[in-house]
Amino acid sequence: MKAILCTAYGPPEVLQLAELPVPEPGKGQVRIRMRATAVTYSDCFVRGLAIKPVLRVLIRLVFGWRRPRRGVLGIIVAGEIDRIGEGVEGFRVGEPVFGLDGWGAGASAEYKLMKAKGVLVRKPENLTWRDAAAIPYGGLLALAFLRRGGIAAGQRVLIYGASGATGTSAVQLARHFGAHVTGVCSGRNADLVRSLGADAVIDYTTHDFSSMSDRYDLIYAAVGRRYRPPSEETFRRVLAPGGRYVTVDGWNPKLTREGMAELRDLAEAGTLRPVIDRCYPLAELADAHRYVETRRKRRNVVIDIP
Ligand SMILES: NC(=O)c1ccc[n+]([C@@H]2O[C@H](COP(=O)([O-])OP(=O)(O)OC[C@H]3O[C@@H](n4cnc5c(N)ncnc54)[C@H](OP(=O)(O)O)[C@@H]3O)[C@@H](O)[C@H]2O)c1
């Protein structure tokens, strides 16, 4: 099978097209004929190891010393079940599925193995493969963080970084939960964020939300420290009494199959719209990584696997 190997930690050029054996599913695993995946911030983080040297040692111990032990990166799955391992129930050969495999990785390839009990659910018919690849990462993060923040109907919610993968999902989900949503993004993304259901949009390049009179019951900072968002203190200044602040950097949520099924149902009903910025063929994965690394991507970057 064709796959993109991560040959070392380093710049996107370390990603190289390779021919690998098609893997056989073991007990409790399914094999997926991949149709699309997405390049996420997490892939670029593992490949580039762009962190303090002392933390680099820790990451190498966890992910592999000289190069990522998994070899093939990519955590977003969209494809058809192609073979079923021993003891697997609930999936059939030919079934279209989508999901996320954070520890398994290996999605930048024509075939991928995954635990059948992992974050994997049936893909609805109204989603294309590209759509399906655009939902799990941002959707699961947004769902987990909004729930952690105690999202509820009638709240005033501020989504900071509303144009990214998790930001665009958070705007839609907060609206779905009945909140009044204010999205913060740059002016070039204002129409997009409004079209996803934000009641108000603040352009952070021209307006400082923290100097306005509005107060929020929940603030979700959907871009992490690397993107240089305002300080926690700045966010807390605009919280209403009893309001809560959550940041995408603040916690590692457990992403669940139940969460994935919830997102699937919302997408099937048309409530959660997959939003895509650019699509690349598998062979151009390095270019997709280069683009994601700019930190200016809007929404999701999808990879077609023919
Ligand atoms: N906690 C966890 O387990 C976990 C797991 C994975 C990832 N993460 C975090 O999730 C974040 C990545 O999320 P993502 O993939 O959704 O991001 P993303 O799509 O890469 O975000 C890109 C967007 O961020 C906006 N942006 C960049 N700098 C900004 C700033 N200073 N203020 C406001 N907006 C800004 C850009 O829009 P504009 O041009 O409009 O500014 C762009 O549309 C990372 O920070 C990562 O640390 C956390």
Short mmCIF file of C-alpha atoms and ligand atoms in Angstrom, two decimals:
data_model
loop_
_atom_site.label_atom_id
_atom_site.label_comp_id
_atom_site.label_asym_id
_atom_site.label_seq_id
_atom_site.Cartn_x
_atom_site.Cartn_y
_atom_site.Cartn_z
CA MET A 1 0.00 0.00 0.00
CA LYS A 2 1.00 3.62 -0.43
CA ALA A 3 1.70 5.47 2.79
CA ILE A 4 3.55 8.57 3.90
CA LEU A 5 6.39 7.68 6.27
CA CYS A 6 7.70 10.12 8.84
CA THR A 7 11.39 9.36 8.42
CA ALA A 8 12.65 11.57 11.28
CA TYR A 9 11.53 14.40 13.54
CA GLY A 10 11.87 17.62 11.59
CA PRO A 11 10.40 19.86 8.89
CA PRO A 12 7.64 18.65 6.52
CA GLU A 13 10.29 17.24 4.13
CA VAL A 14 10.78 14.29 6.50
CA LEU A 15 7.42 13.00 5.21
CA GLN A 16 8.12 10.64 2.33
CA LEU A 17 5.98 8.48 0.10
CA ALA A 18 6.65 4.77 0.71
CA GLU A 19 5.33 1.36 -0.28
CA LEU A 20 4.42 -0.69 2.82
CA PRO A 21 2.78 -4.10 3.33
CA VAL A 22 -0.99 -4.01 3.85
CA PRO A 23 -1.46 -4.73 7.59
CA GLU A 24 -3.58 -7.65 8.83
CA PRO A 25 -6.11 -6.93 11.59
CA GLY A 26 -5.48 -8.69 14.89
CA LYS A 27 -7.95 -9.63 17.61
CA GLY A 28 -10.46 -6.85 18.22
CA GLN A 29 -9.21 -4.79 15.25
CA VAL A 30 -10.71 -3.71 11.95
CA ARG A 31 -8.84 -2.76 8.79
CA ILE A 32 -10.05 0.40 7.10
CA ARG A 33 -9.56 1.20 3.42
CA MET A 34 -8.85 4.88 3.93
CA ARG A 35 -10.59 7.44 1.69
CA ALA A 36 -9.69 10.67 3.47
CA THR A 37 -7.85 11.98 6.51
CA ALA A 38 -7.04 15.43 7.88
CA VAL A 39 -3.82 17.14 8.89
CA THR A 40 -4.17 18.45 12.43
CA TYR A 41 -2.12 20.60 14.72
CA SER A 42 -1.31 17.38 16.63
CA ASP A 43 0.37 15.78 13.56
CA CYS A 44 2.57 18.83 13.04
CA PHE A 45 3.43 18.88 16.73
CA VAL A 46 4.62 15.25 16.76
CA ARG A 47 6.50 15.55 13.46
CA GLY A 48 8.18 18.86 14.21
CA LEU A 49 8.86 18.47 17.96
CA ALA A 50 8.72 22.25 18.16
CA ILE A 51 8.92 22.41 21.96
CA LYS A 52 11.46 23.18 24.67
CA PRO A 53 14.47 20.80 24.56
CA VAL A 54 13.69 19.35 28.00
CA LEU A 55 10.17 18.39 26.87
CA ARG A 56 11.56 17.03 23.63
CA VAL A 57 13.26 14.26 25.60
CA LEU A 58 9.94 13.34 27.17
CA ILE A 59 8.14 13.29 23.81
CA ARG A 60 10.89 11.14 22.27
CA LEU A 61 10.52 8.66 25.13
CA VAL A 62 6.78 8.45 24.53
CA PHE A 63 6.61 8.62 20.70
CA GLY A 64 9.96 7.12 19.68
CA TRP A 65 13.56 8.28 20.07
CA ARG A 66 14.85 8.91 16.51
CA ARG A 67 11.53 9.18 14.72
CA PRO A 68 7.90 8.58 15.61
CA ARG A 69 7.65 4.89 16.44
CA ARG A 70 4.35 4.65 14.54
CA GLY A 71 6.10 5.58 11.26
CA VAL A 72 2.93 6.74 9.58
CA LEU A 73 1.27 9.81 11.13
CA GLY A 74 -2.36 10.87 10.91
CA ILE A 75 -5.10 10.38 13.49
CA ILE A 76 -8.26 11.14 11.52
CA VAL A 77 -10.01 8.23 9.88
CA ALA A 78 -12.58 8.19 7.06
CA GLY A 79 -12.97 5.05 4.96
CA GLU A 80 -14.62 1.68 4.56
CA ILE A 81 -14.20 -1.38 6.77
CA ASP A 82 -12.23 -3.73 4.59
CA ARG A 83 -11.42 -6.66 6.88
CA ILE A 84 -12.52 -7.66 10.36
CA GLY A 85 -10.33 -9.28 13.03
CA GLU A 86 -11.30 -12.00 15.47
CA GLY A 87 -13.90 -11.15 18.07
CA VAL A 88 -15.12 -7.93 16.47
CA GLU A 89 -18.81 -7.16 16.72
CA GLY A 90 -20.85 -4.24 15.48
CA PHE A 91 -19.10 -3.57 12.15
CA ARG A 92 -19.45 -5.24 8.74
CA VAL A 93 -17.16 -5.35 5.72
CA GLY A 94 -17.93 -2.48 3.35
CA GLU A 95 -19.37 -0.25 6.09
CA PRO A 96 -18.39 3.42 5.77
CA VAL A 97 -16.90 4.72 9.04
CA PHE A 98 -15.13 7.75 10.45
CA GLY A 99 -13.39 8.63 13.69
CA LEU A 100 -10.13 9.40 15.42
CA ASP A 101 -7.23 7.24 16.58
CA GLY A 102 -4.99 9.40 18.75
CA TRP A 103 -2.51 6.75 19.86
CA GLY A 104 -2.68 4.43 16.89
CA ALA A 105 -2.01 7.10 14.23
CA GLY A 106 -1.26 5.57 10.77
CA ALA A 107 -4.05 7.35 8.89
CA SER A 108 -1.82 8.80 6.14
CA ALA A 109 -1.97 5.52 4.23
CA GLU A 110 -4.25 3.48 2.00
CA TYR A 111 -5.05 1.02 4.81
CA LYS A 112 -5.18 1.51 8.54
CA LEU A 113 -5.81 -0.81 11.47
CA MET A 114 -7.93 0.37 14.34
CA LYS A 115 -9.40 -1.06 17.52
CA ALA A 116 -13.06 -1.77 16.79
CA LYS A 117 -13.92 -0.38 20.23
CA GLY A 118 -12.06 2.87 19.50
CA VAL A 119 -13.48 6.26 18.54
CA LEU A 120 -15.04 4.90 15.33
CA VAL A 121 -18.65 5.15 14.14
CA ARG A 122 -20.74 4.64 11.01
CA LYS A 123 -20.48 7.48 8.48
CA PRO A 124 -23.84 8.89 7.44
CA GLU A 125 -24.68 9.01 3.74
CA ASN A 126 -25.02 12.79 3.60
CA LEU A 127 -21.32 13.27 4.40
CA THR A 128 -18.68 12.93 1.69
CA TRP A 129 -15.35 11.38 2.66
CA ARG A 130 -13.88 14.87 2.85
CA ASP A 131 -16.71 16.04 5.10
CA ALA A 132 -16.21 13.03 7.34
CA ALA A 133 -12.50 13.81 7.74
CA ALA A 134 -13.31 17.41 8.70
CA ILE A 135 -15.45 16.55 11.72
CA PRO A 136 -13.68 14.41 14.35
CA TYR A 137 -10.72 16.54 15.50
CA GLY A 138 -12.29 19.94 15.98
CA GLY A 139 -15.67 18.46 16.85
CA LEU A 140 -14.47 16.16 19.63
CA LEU A 141 -12.25 18.84 21.18
CA ALA A 142 -15.02 21.45 21.06
CA LEU A 143 -17.60 19.06 22.54
CA ALA A 144 -15.28 18.06 25.40
CA PHE A 145 -14.27 21.62 26.28
CA LEU A 146 -17.77 23.10 26.05
CA ARG A 147 -19.06 20.33 28.34
CA ARG A 148 -16.17 20.93 30.76
CA GLY A 149 -17.18 24.58 30.81
CA GLY A 150 -20.76 23.61 31.70
CA ILE A 151 -22.39 24.79 28.45
CA ALA A 152 -26.14 25.39 28.87
CA ALA A 153 -29.02 27.03 27.04
CA GLY A 154 -29.34 30.77 27.47
CA GLN A 155 -25.68 31.34 28.36
CA ARG A 156 -23.60 34.03 26.73
CA VAL A 157 -20.57 32.24 25.31
CA LEU A 158 -17.35 33.68 23.87
CA ILE A 159 -15.37 31.47 21.48
CA TYR A 160 -11.89 32.90 21.05
CA GLY A 161 -10.20 31.64 17.85
CA ALA A 162 -13.56 30.90 16.24
CA SER A 163 -12.15 30.24 12.75
CA GLY A 164 -9.90 27.23 13.49
CA ALA A 165 -10.81 23.55 13.46
CA THR A 166 -12.06 23.44 17.05
CA GLY A 167 -13.32 27.04 16.96
CA THR A 168 -15.66 26.47 14.00
CA SER A 169 -17.07 23.37 15.68
CA ALA A 170 -17.43 25.17 19.01
CA VAL A 171 -19.46 28.00 17.45
CA GLN A 172 -21.89 25.51 15.92
CA LEU A 173 -22.14 23.28 18.98
CA ALA A 174 -22.64 26.20 21.39
CA ARG A 175 -25.47 27.45 19.20
CA HIS A 176 -26.92 23.94 19.11
CA PHE A 177 -26.89 23.88 22.94
CA GLY A 178 -28.92 27.10 22.92
CA ALA A 179 -26.23 29.63 23.84
CA HIS A 180 -25.82 33.17 22.55
CA VAL A 181 -22.47 32.95 20.76
CA THR A 182 -19.83 35.61 20.20
CA GLY A 183 -16.92 34.51 18.01
CA VAL A 184 -13.52 36.22 18.01
CA CYS A 185 -11.46 35.93 14.84
CA SER A 186 -9.65 38.13 12.32
CA GLY A 187 -11.77 40.16 9.89
CA ARG A 188 -11.06 37.86 6.94
CA ASN A 189 -12.88 35.06 8.79
CA ALA A 190 -15.80 37.09 10.16
CA ASP A 191 -18.31 36.07 7.47
CA LEU A 192 -17.41 32.42 7.87
CA VAL A 193 -17.93 32.53 11.64
CA ARG A 194 -21.22 34.38 11.23
CA SER A 195 -22.37 31.82 8.65
CA LEU A 196 -21.78 29.06 11.23
CA GLY A 197 -24.30 30.67 13.55
CA ALA A 198 -22.38 33.16 15.68
CA ASP A 199 -24.73 35.88 16.95
CA ALA A 200 -21.88 38.38 17.09
CA VAL A 201 -18.33 38.47 15.76
CA ILE A 202 -15.41 40.52 17.08
CA ASP A 203 -12.40 41.15 14.86
CA TYR A 204 -9.45 40.92 17.23
CA THR A 205 -7.23 42.85 14.83
CA THR A 206 -9.36 45.99 15.21
CA HIS A 207 -11.31 45.54 18.47
CA ASP A 208 -10.31 44.49 21.96
CA PHE A 209 -13.10 42.30 23.39
CA SER A 210 -11.76 42.82 26.92
CA SER A 211 -12.44 46.56 26.79
CA MET A 212 -16.08 46.06 25.79
CA SER A 213 -18.97 46.00 28.26
CA ASP A 214 -20.19 42.47 27.37
CA ARG A 215 -19.78 39.73 30.00
CA TYR A 216 -19.81 35.99 29.35
CA ASP A 217 -20.97 32.93 31.27
CA LEU A 218 -18.51 30.73 29.41
CA ILE A 219 -15.31 31.55 27.54
CA TYR A 220 -13.60 28.91 25.41
CA ALA A 221 -10.12 29.85 24.20
CA ALA A 222 -9.98 27.55 21.18
CA VAL A 223 -6.40 28.42 20.19
CA GLY A 224 -3.53 27.50 22.46
CA ARG A 225 -0.52 29.41 23.82
CA ARG A 226 1.50 28.96 20.63
CA TYR A 227 -1.04 31.12 18.81
CA ARG A 228 -0.41 33.90 21.34
CA PRO A 229 -3.97 34.48 22.57
CA PRO A 230 -4.58 37.04 25.34
CA SER A 231 -3.67 36.08 28.90
CA GLU A 232 -6.00 34.12 31.16
CA GLU A 233 -6.33 37.24 33.30
CA THR A 234 -7.64 39.18 30.27
CA PHE A 235 -10.27 36.54 29.59
CA ARG A 236 -11.31 36.34 33.24
CA ARG A 237 -11.91 40.10 33.28
CA VAL A 238 -14.93 39.67 30.98
CA LEU A 239 -16.48 36.71 32.80
CA ALA A 240 -19.92 37.26 34.32
CA PRO A 241 -20.22 36.40 38.04
CA GLY A 242 -19.95 32.60 38.31
CA GLY A 243 -18.77 32.38 34.68
CA ARG A 244 -16.19 29.80 33.57
CA TYR A 245 -13.07 29.99 31.42
CA VAL A 246 -11.68 26.94 29.60
CA THR A 247 -8.68 26.81 27.31
CA VAL A 248 -7.81 24.18 24.74
CA ASP A 249 -4.37 24.01 26.37
CA GLY A 250 -5.72 23.40 29.85
CA TRP A 251 -6.60 19.73 29.83
CA ASN A 252 -6.29 16.55 27.77
CA PRO A 253 -9.85 15.35 27.30
CA LYS A 254 -10.67 11.70 26.81
CA LEU A 255 -12.18 11.63 23.32
CA THR A 256 -14.93 9.05 23.21
CA ARG A 257 -16.92 6.95 20.80
CA GLU A 258 -20.10 8.35 22.42
CA GLY A 259 -18.92 11.88 21.61
CA MET A 260 -18.18 10.79 18.04
CA ALA A 261 -21.66 9.28 17.69
CA GLU A 262 -23.17 12.52 19.00
CA LEU A 263 -21.25 14.52 16.37
CA ARG A 264 -22.30 12.04 13.69
CA ASP A 265 -25.96 12.44 14.61
CA LEU A 266 -25.66 16.24 14.53
CA ALA A 267 -23.92 16.11 11.14
CA GLU A 268 -26.50 13.69 9.80
CA ALA A 269 -29.26 16.08 10.89
CA GLY A 270 -27.45 19.01 9.23
CA THR A 271 -26.89 20.77 12.58
CA LEU A 272 -23.10 20.41 12.48
CA ARG A 273 -21.58 21.47 9.17
CA PRO A 274 -18.16 20.15 8.23
CA VAL A 275 -15.99 23.09 7.21
CA ILE A 276 -13.00 22.60 4.93
CA ASP A 277 -10.25 25.01 4.01
CA ARG A 278 -8.01 23.10 1.59
CA CYS A 279 -7.72 19.57 0.22
CA TYR A 280 -4.47 17.87 -0.84
CA PRO A 281 -3.78 14.44 -2.37
CA LEU A 282 -1.95 11.96 -0.12
CA ALA A 283 1.29 12.36 -2.07
CA GLU A 284 1.33 16.07 -1.12
CA LEU A 285 0.99 15.53 2.62
CA ALA A 286 4.15 17.56 3.28
CA ASP A 287 2.55 20.62 1.62
CA ALA A 288 -0.51 20.20 3.81
CA HIS A 289 1.73 20.11 6.91
CA ARG A 290 3.47 23.27 5.70
CA TYR A 291 0.13 25.03 5.41
CA VAL A 292 -1.17 23.87 8.82
CA GLU A 293 2.06 25.04 10.41
CA THR A 294 1.38 28.62 9.30
CA ARG A 295 -1.31 28.68 12.07
CA ARG A 296 -3.45 30.65 9.65
CA LYS A 297 -5.46 27.78 8.25
CA ARG A 298 -9.18 28.24 8.55
CA ARG A 299 -11.27 25.26 9.50
CA ASN A 300 -9.86 21.89 8.39
CA VAL A 301 -7.20 20.68 5.96
CA VAL A 302 -8.24 17.41 4.35
CA ILE A 303 -6.20 14.75 2.53
CA ASP A 304 -7.79 12.71 -0.30
CA ILE A 305 -6.73 9.07 -0.42
CA PRO A 306 -7.67 7.75 -3.86
N1 LIG B 1 -6.00 19.77 24.89
C1 LIG B 1 -5.80 18.88 23.96
O1 LIG B 1 -5.89 17.67 24.19
C2 LIG B 1 -5.48 19.33 22.58
C3 LIG B 1 -5.35 18.39 21.57
C4 LIG B 1 -5.05 18.85 20.30
C5 LIG B 1 -4.88 20.20 20.05
N2 LIG B 1 -4.99 21.08 21.08
C6 LIG B 1 -4.84 22.51 20.85
O2 LIG B 1 -5.78 22.88 19.89
C7 LIG B 1 -5.27 23.98 19.18
C8 LIG B 1 -5.39 23.73 17.71
O3 LIG B 1 -6.65 23.89 17.39
P1 LIG B 1 -7.07 23.98 15.87
O4 LIG B 1 -6.46 22.91 15.06
O5 LIG B 1 -8.53 24.12 15.95
O6 LIG B 1 -6.41 25.38 15.45
P2 LIG B 1 -6.21 25.87 13.99
O7 LIG B 1 -7.31 25.37 13.13
O8 LIG B 1 -4.80 25.64 13.58
O9 LIG B 1 -6.39 27.43 14.23
C9 LIG B 1 -6.10 28.27 13.19
C10 LIG B 1 -6.95 29.48 13.34
O10 LIG B 1 -6.53 30.18 14.51
C11 LIG B 1 -6.72 31.55 14.28
N3 LIG B 1 -5.72 32.27 15.06
C12 LIG B 1 -4.39 32.18 14.97
N4 LIG B 1 -3.80 33.00 15.87
C13 LIG B 1 -4.82 33.59 16.55
C14 LIG B 1 -4.88 34.54 17.61
N5 LIG B 1 -3.78 35.03 18.17
N6 LIG B 1 -6.08 34.91 18.05
C15 LIG B 1 -7.22 34.43 17.52
N7 LIG B 1 -7.23 33.54 16.52
C16 LIG B 1 -6.04 33.13 16.04
C17 LIG B 1 -6.53 31.75 12.78
O11 LIG B 1 -7.54 32.59 12.32
P3 LIG B 1 -7.37 34.14 12.13
O12 LIG B 1 -6.58 34.33 10.87
O13 LIG B 1 -8.78 34.58 12.05
O14 LIG B 1 -6.64 34.64 13.32
C18 LIG B 1 -6.81 30.40 12.17
O15 LIG B 1 -8.05 30.36 11.49
C19 LIG B 1 -3.82 24.12 19.47
O16 LIG B 1 -3.65 25.31 20.19
C20 LIG B 1 -3.50 22.91 20.30
O17 LIG B 1 -2.60 23.26 21.33
C21 LIG B 1 -5.29 20.67 22.33
#
